[in-house]
Coordinates of C-alpha atoms in Angstrom, one line a residue:
X1 CA 39.6 -23.3 -55.5
X2 CA 37.8 -21.1 -58.0
X3 CA 36.5 -18.3 -55.6
X4 CA 34.1 -16.9 -58.1
X5 CA 32.5 -20.4 -58.4
X6 CA 32.2 -20.6 -54.6
X7 CA 30.7 -17.2 -54.3
X8 CA 28.1 -18.2 -57.0
X9 CA 27.3 -21.3 -55.0
X10 CA 26.9 -19.2 -51.8
X11 CA 24.2 -17.1 -53.5
X12 CA 22.6 -20.2 -55.0
X13 CA 22.3 -21.5 -51.4
X14 CA 20.9 -18.1 -50.2
X15 CA 18.2 -18.0 -52.9
X16 CA 17.1 -21.6 -51.9
X17 CA 16.7 -20.4 -48.3
X18 CA 15.1 -16.9 -48.9
X19 CA 11.6 -18.3 -48.7
X20 CA 12.2 -19.2 -45.1
X21 CA 13.2 -15.6 -44.1
X22 CA 11.0 -13.3 -46.2
X23 CA 10.4 -10.1 -44.5
X24 CA 13.0 -10.5 -41.8
X25 CA 15.8 -7.9 -41.2
X26 CA 19.4 -9.1 -41.1
X27 CA 21.4 -7.9 -38.1
X28 CA 24.6 -9.7 -38.3
X29 CA 26.7 -11.7 -40.8
X30 CA 29.6 -14.0 -39.8
X31 CA 32.1 -15.0 -42.5
X32 CA 34.0 -17.8 -40.9
X33 CA 34.8 -21.6 -41.1
X34 CA 38.2 -22.6 -42.7
X35 CA 40.1 -19.5 -43.6
X36 CA 37.8 -17.0 -45.3
X37 CA 40.6 -14.4 -45.2
X38 CA 42.2 -16.2 -48.0
X39 CA 39.4 -14.9 -50.3
X40 CA 40.2 -11.7 -52.2
X41 CA 38.7 -8.4 -51.2
X42 CA 37.0 -8.4 -54.5
X43 CA 35.4 -11.8 -53.8
X44 CA 34.2 -10.6 -50.4
X45 CA 33.0 -7.4 -52.0
X46 CA 30.9 -9.4 -54.6
X47 CA 29.5 -11.6 -51.9
X48 CA 28.3 -8.7 -49.8
X49 CA 26.9 -6.9 -52.8
X50 CA 24.9 -10.0 -53.8
X51 CA 23.7 -10.4 -50.1
X52 CA 22.4 -6.8 -50.0
X53 CA 20.5 -7.3 -53.3
X54 CA 18.7 -10.2 -51.7
X55 CA 18.3 -9.3 -48.0
X56 CA 17.1 -6.5 -45.7
X57 CA 20.2 -5.2 -43.9
X58 CA 19.7 -3.5 -40.6
X59 CA 21.4 0.0 -41.0
X60 CA 23.8 -0.9 -38.0
X61 CA 24.5 -4.5 -39.3
X62 CA 27.6 -6.1 -37.8
X63 CA 29.6 -7.9 -40.5
X64 CA 32.4 -10.0 -39.1
X65 CA 35.2 -11.7 -41.1
X66 CA 37.4 -14.4 -39.4
X67 CA 41.1 -13.8 -40.3
X68 CA 44.1 -16.0 -40.0
X69 CA 47.3 -14.0 -38.9
X70 CA 49.3 -16.0 -41.5
X71 CA 47.4 -14.7 -44.4
X72 CA 47.1 -11.0 -43.6
X73 CA 48.4 -7.9 -45.1
X74 CA 47.3 -4.2 -44.8
X75 CA 46.1 -3.9 -48.4
X76 CA 43.9 -7.0 -48.0
X77 CA 42.5 -5.7 -44.8
X78 CA 41.7 -2.3 -46.4
X79 CA 40.0 -4.1 -49.2
X80 CA 37.8 -6.1 -46.8
X81 CA 37.0 -2.8 -45.0
X82 CA 36.0 -1.0 -48.2
X83 CA 34.0 -4.0 -49.3
X84 CA 31.8 -3.6 -46.1
X85 CA 33.4 -5.8 -43.4
X86 CA 33.2 -3.7 -40.1
X87 CA 34.5 -6.3 -37.6
X88 CA 37.5 -8.7 -37.6
X89 CA 38.0 -11.8 -35.6
X90 CA 41.7 -12.7 -35.6
X91 CA 42.6 -16.3 -34.8
X92 CA 45.7 -15.7 -32.6
X93 CA 45.1 -18.5 -30.3
X94 CA 48.3 -17.9 -28.5
X95 CA 51.2 -15.4 -28.5
X96 CA 53.7 -18.2 -27.5
X97 CA 55.5 -19.7 -30.5
X98 CA 55.9 -23.0 -28.6
X99 CA 52.2 -23.3 -28.0
X100 CA 51.4 -22.3 -31.5
X101 CA 53.6 -25.1 -32.8
X102 CA 51.9 -27.6 -30.5
X103 CA 48.6 -26.5 -31.9
X104 CA 49.7 -26.9 -35.4
X105 CA 49.2 -23.2 -36.4
X106 CA 51.1 -21.8 -39.4
X107 CA 51.6 -18.4 -38.0
X108 CA 54.0 -17.2 -35.2
X109 CA 53.6 -14.5 -32.5
X110 CA 55.1 -11.6 -34.5
X111 CA 52.7 -12.4 -37.4
X112 CA 49.7 -12.1 -34.9
X113 CA 50.8 -8.8 -33.6
X114 CA 51.5 -7.6 -37.1
X115 CA 48.1 -8.7 -38.3
X116 CA 46.4 -6.7 -35.5
X117 CA 48.3 -3.5 -36.3
X118 CA 47.7 -3.9 -40.0
X119 CA 43.9 -4.2 -39.3
X120 CA 44.0 -1.0 -37.2
X121 CA 45.9 0.8 -40.0
X122 CA 43.2 -0.4 -42.5
X123 CA 40.6 1.3 -40.4
X124 CA 39.0 -1.5 -38.3
X125 CA 37.7 -0.1 -35.0
X126 CA 36.0 -3.4 -33.8
X127 CA 38.4 -6.3 -33.5
X128 CA 38.1 -9.6 -31.6
X129 CA 41.1 -11.7 -30.7
X130 CA 40.6 -15.5 -30.2
X131 CA 42.9 -17.0 -27.4
X132 CA 43.0 -20.6 -26.0
X133 CA 44.1 -21.6 -22.6
X134 CA 44.8 -25.0 -20.9
X135 CA 47.1 -25.8 -23.8
X136 CA 49.3 -28.8 -23.5
X137 CA 52.3 -28.0 -21.4
X138 CA 51.0 -24.5 -20.6
X139 CA 51.4 -23.0 -17.1
X140 CA 49.2 -20.6 -15.3
X141 CA 51.9 -17.9 -15.8
X142 CA 52.1 -18.7 -19.5
X143 CA 48.3 -18.4 -19.9
X144 CA 48.2 -14.9 -18.1
X145 CA 51.1 -13.8 -20.3
X146 CA 49.1 -14.7 -23.3
X147 CA 46.1 -12.8 -22.0
X148 CA 48.3 -9.8 -21.0
X149 CA 49.8 -9.5 -24.5
X150 CA 46.3 -9.5 -26.0
X151 CA 45.0 -6.9 -23.5
X152 CA 48.0 -4.5 -24.3
X153 CA 46.9 -4.5 -27.9
X154 CA 43.6 -3.0 -26.7
X155 CA 41.1 -4.9 -28.8
X156 CA 37.4 -4.3 -28.5
X157 CA 36.7 -8.0 -27.8
X158 CA 38.5 -11.1 -26.6
X159 CA 37.2 -14.7 -27.0
X160 CA 39.0 -16.8 -24.4
X161 CA 38.4 -20.6 -24.9
X162 CA 39.5 -23.6 -22.9
X163 CA 41.1 -26.2 -25.2
X164 CA 38.9 -29.2 -25.7
X165 CA 39.7 -32.4 -27.5
X166 CA 37.1 -32.7 -30.3
X167 CA 36.4 -35.8 -32.2
X168 CA 37.8 -36.1 -35.7
X169 CA 40.8 -34.0 -34.8
X170 CA 44.6 -34.7 -34.7
X171 CA 44.4 -34.2 -30.8
X172 CA 41.7 -36.8 -30.5
X173 CA 43.6 -39.2 -32.6
X174 CA 46.9 -38.6 -30.9
X175 CA 46.2 -36.9 -27.5
X176 CA 49.1 -34.8 -26.1
X177 CA 51.0 -36.2 -23.1
X178 CA 51.0 -33.0 -21.2
X179 CA 47.3 -32.1 -20.9
X180 CA 46.4 -29.6 -18.3
X181 CA 44.4 -31.1 -15.4
X182 CA 41.0 -29.7 -14.2
X183 CA 42.4 -27.9 -11.2
X184 CA 45.0 -26.0 -13.2
X185 CA 42.3 -25.3 -15.9
X186 CA 40.1 -23.7 -13.3
X187 CA 43.0 -21.6 -11.9
X188 CA 43.7 -20.4 -15.5
X189 CA 40.1 -19.5 -15.9
X190 CA 39.6 -17.6 -12.7
X191 CA 42.9 -15.7 -12.8
X192 CA 42.3 -14.8 -16.4
X193 CA 38.8 -13.6 -15.7
X194 CA 40.2 -11.3 -12.9
X195 CA 42.7 -10.0 -15.3
X196 CA 40.1 -9.3 -18.0
X197 CA 37.8 -7.6 -15.6
X198 CA 40.5 -5.5 -14.2
X199 CA 41.4 -4.2 -17.6
X200 CA 37.8 -3.2 -18.5
X201 CA 36.5 -6.4 -20.2
X202 CA 33.0 -7.5 -19.3
X203 CA 32.2 -11.2 -19.4
X204 CA 28.8 -11.7 -21.0
X205 CA 29.2 -15.4 -22.1
X206 CA 31.4 -18.3 -20.6
X207 CA 34.2 -17.6 -23.3
X208 CA 33.3 -13.9 -24.4
X209 CA 34.6 -10.7 -23.0
X210 CA 34.0 -7.2 -24.5
X211 CA 34.5 -3.5 -23.8
X212 CA 31.2 -1.6 -22.7
X213 CA 28.5 -1.9 -25.2
X214 CA 30.7 -4.0 -27.8
X215 CA 29.2 -7.5 -27.3
X216 CA 29.2 -9.5 -30.5
X217 CA 25.7 -9.4 -32.0
X218 CA 26.4 -12.6 -33.9
X219 CA 27.3 -14.2 -30.4
X220 CA 24.3 -12.9 -28.7
X221 CA 21.9 -14.1 -31.4
X222 CA 23.5 -17.5 -31.3
X223 CA 23.3 -17.8 -27.5
X224 CA 19.8 -16.5 -27.2
X225 CA 18.7 -19.3 -29.6
X226 CA 18.0 -16.8 -32.5
X227 CA 17.6 -17.9 -36.1
X228 CA 20.4 -17.9 -38.6
X229 CA 20.9 -19.0 -42.2
X230 CA 24.0 -21.0 -43.0
X231 CA 25.4 -21.1 -46.6
X232 CA 28.5 -22.8 -48.0
X233 CA 30.2 -26.1 -47.5
X234 CA 29.5 -27.6 -44.0
X235 CA 27.3 -24.7 -43.1
X236 CA 24.3 -25.2 -40.7
X237 CA 21.2 -23.2 -40.1
X238 CA 18.5 -22.9 -37.3
X239 CA 15.2 -21.4 -38.7
X240 CA 11.9 -20.8 -37.0
X241 CA 8.8 -21.4 -39.1
X242 CA 6.1 -19.5 -37.3
X243 CA 3.2 -20.5 -39.5
X244 CA 4.0 -24.2 -38.9
X245 CA 5.0 -23.4 -35.2
X246 CA 8.2 -25.4 -35.4
X247 CA 12.0 -25.0 -35.7
X248 CA 14.1 -26.7 -38.2
X249 CA 17.9 -27.3 -38.5
X250 CA 19.7 -27.7 -41.8
X251 CA 23.2 -28.8 -42.6
X252 CA 24.9 -28.7 -46.1
X253 CA 27.4 -30.9 -47.7
X254 CA 30.7 -30.8 -45.8
X255 CA 33.4 -31.4 -48.5
X256 CA 34.0 -28.2 -50.6
X257 CA 34.7 -30.0 -53.8
X258 CA 31.6 -32.2 -53.5
X259 CA 29.6 -29.2 -52.5
X260 CA 30.6 -27.3 -55.6
X261 CA 29.8 -30.3 -57.9
X262 CA 26.2 -30.6 -56.6
X263 CA 23.2 -28.6 -57.7
X264 CA 22.0 -26.3 -54.9
X265 CA 19.0 -28.4 -54.2
X266 CA 21.2 -31.4 -53.4
X267 CA 23.6 -29.7 -51.1
X268 CA 21.3 -29.9 -48.1
X269 CA 22.7 -32.9 -46.5
X270 CA 20.2 -33.1 -43.5
X271 CA 17.1 -31.2 -42.4
X272 CA 15.3 -32.0 -39.2
X273 CA 12.6 -30.5 -37.1
X274 CA 13.4 -30.1 -33.4
X275 CA 11.2 -32.0 -31.1
X276 CA 10.1 -30.5 -27.8
X277 CA 13.0 -32.2 -25.8
X278 CA 15.4 -31.0 -28.4
X279 CA 14.0 -27.5 -28.1
X280 CA 14.4 -27.5 -24.4
X281 CA 17.9 -28.9 -24.4
X282 CA 19.2 -26.6 -27.2
X283 CA 17.7 -23.5 -25.9
X284 CA 19.1 -24.1 -22.3
X285 CA 22.5 -25.2 -23.8
X286 CA 22.9 -21.9 -25.4
X287 CA 21.1 -19.4 -23.1
X288 CA 22.7 -20.7 -19.9
X289 CA 26.1 -19.8 -21.3
X290 CA 25.2 -16.2 -20.9
X291 CA 26.2 -14.5 -17.6
X292 CA 23.0 -12.4 -17.8
X293 CA 20.9 -15.5 -18.5
X294 CA 17.6 -15.0 -20.3
X295 CA 14.1 -13.5 -19.8
X296 CA 11.5 -16.1 -19.1
X297 CA 9.4 -14.8 -21.9
X298 CA 12.2 -15.6 -24.4
X299 CA 12.0 -19.3 -23.7
X300 CA 8.3 -19.5 -24.9
X301 CA 9.0 -17.1 -27.8
X302 CA 11.8 -19.2 -29.2
X303 CA 10.5 -22.7 -28.4
X304 CA 6.8 -22.4 -28.5
X305 CA 6.6 -24.2 -25.0
X306 CA 5.2 -22.7 -21.9
X307 CA 7.7 -21.8 -19.2
X308 CA 5.9 -24.3 -16.9
X309 CA 7.7 -27.0 -19.0
X310 CA 11.0 -26.2 -17.3
X311 CA 9.8 -24.5 -14.1
X312 CA 10.3 -27.4 -11.7
X313 CA 13.8 -28.3 -13.2
X314 CA 14.7 -24.5 -12.8
X315 CA 13.6 -24.5 -9.2
X316 CA 15.9 -27.6 -8.6
X317 CA 18.8 -25.8 -10.2
X318 CA 18.1 -22.7 -8.0
X319 CA 18.1 -25.0 -4.8
X320 CA 21.5 -26.4 -6.0
X321 CA 22.7 -22.7 -6.3
X322 CA 23.4 -23.2 -10.0
X323 CA 20.7 -20.6 -11.1
X324 CA 19.1 -17.7 -9.5
X325 CA 16.1 -15.6 -10.4
X326 CA 16.0 -11.8 -10.7
X327 CA 13.4 -9.6 -12.4
X328 CA 11.9 -12.2 -14.4
X329 CA 15.3 -13.5 -15.6
X330 CA 16.9 -16.8 -15.0
X331 CA 20.7 -16.4 -14.7
X332 CA 23.5 -18.9 -14.0
X333 CA 25.4 -18.3 -10.7
X334 CA 29.2 -18.3 -10.6
X335 CA 28.9 -21.9 -9.6
X336 CA 26.5 -22.6 -12.5
X337 CA 29.0 -21.2 -14.9
X338 CA 31.8 -23.2 -13.4
X339 CA 29.7 -26.4 -13.6
X340 CA 27.9 -25.5 -16.9
X341 CA 27.7 -29.1 -18.0
X342 CA 26.1 -30.2 -14.7
X343 CA 23.6 -27.4 -14.9
X344 CA 22.8 -28.2 -18.5
X345 CA 22.3 -31.9 -17.8
X346 CA 19.4 -31.1 -15.4
X347 CA 17.4 -30.1 -18.4
X348 CA 17.7 -33.5 -20.0
X349 CA 15.2 -34.8 -17.3
X350 CA 12.4 -32.4 -18.2
X351 CA 9.0 -34.2 -18.0
X352 CA 7.5 -33.7 -21.4
X353 CA 4.5 -35.9 -20.9
X354 CA 2.1 -32.9 -20.4
X355 CA 3.6 -30.7 -23.1
X356 CA 1.8 -30.1 -26.3
X357 CA 2.7 -27.9 -29.3
X358 CA -0.7 -26.1 -29.0
X359 CA 1.0 -24.0 -26.2
X360 CA 2.5 -20.5 -27.1
X361 CA 3.3 -19.6 -30.7
X362 CA 7.0 -19.4 -31.7
X363 CA 8.3 -16.0 -32.5
X364 CA 11.5 -15.0 -34.0

């Protein structure tokens, strides 16, 4: 793919969306999806230069690039650092070569370790490592060994995800025969949480752990139902329009070649306004993944709905010991985090009959 043509298309997308975010300050940028580390440092530098020309960057902006261990070298990492990337997210997934082969990854353990050290040598002081557990054929000890090898490297952040079988994936079409059962998955999760906590990693979201003060700003904005632009093939966005007092979602054409061939105005594949039930469900779907929960006022600010909309359901969740209330915050209990899907499903039954959009204004 012609990277200069793709960068040009990204900026065209941005110009199309700029009227939606005039006057706002940008606190984080996340360059992900596919394998963005295949782009040259020059291309990333051009992209960030064009973004700076159009947007108001916060002086302490977090700019993350996803990196594949199989496409990493020190000179490329240094180029990214010089271009303005200040945080790397390295998709290790596992330090076990057999598990990597099962996942269909193109890298092996030594490449993952080497990529991490090359990133450090290039000057990166904020690195996330992505790991997965409950992999087909994985034992509890194997999961702990994976995590221990990540901790020894001393990253600032670890994302620790349970493998899920997603639609339209190879695993969905041909499920592995040795899937880990729920009891073993739970043992892996709790033992790994203990190991992370013992080594100074604070859990702030179901799958996210960081050193003190190094939560991902991109993650936090997403889980708190904040706004974000999405540019590029398959990108999606969530934008609040305060004047209209509603929230929209946009998705762009998924296939890269088709995306590049279309004029910018035709790349928006779908745009929808979130209904009040959608707003409730999506807000709670995200915010209840945070171990610290959310301030009640945030619900009204980001949905335009009064807190009374969900109060009776929240009280039901509290009685079931899935939520607890503290200093005007609603927070999931350990049980609520364990059974997040059950907790979330309660908010599908919110009575919307008395809700009007003439309630609190939406803020961003």
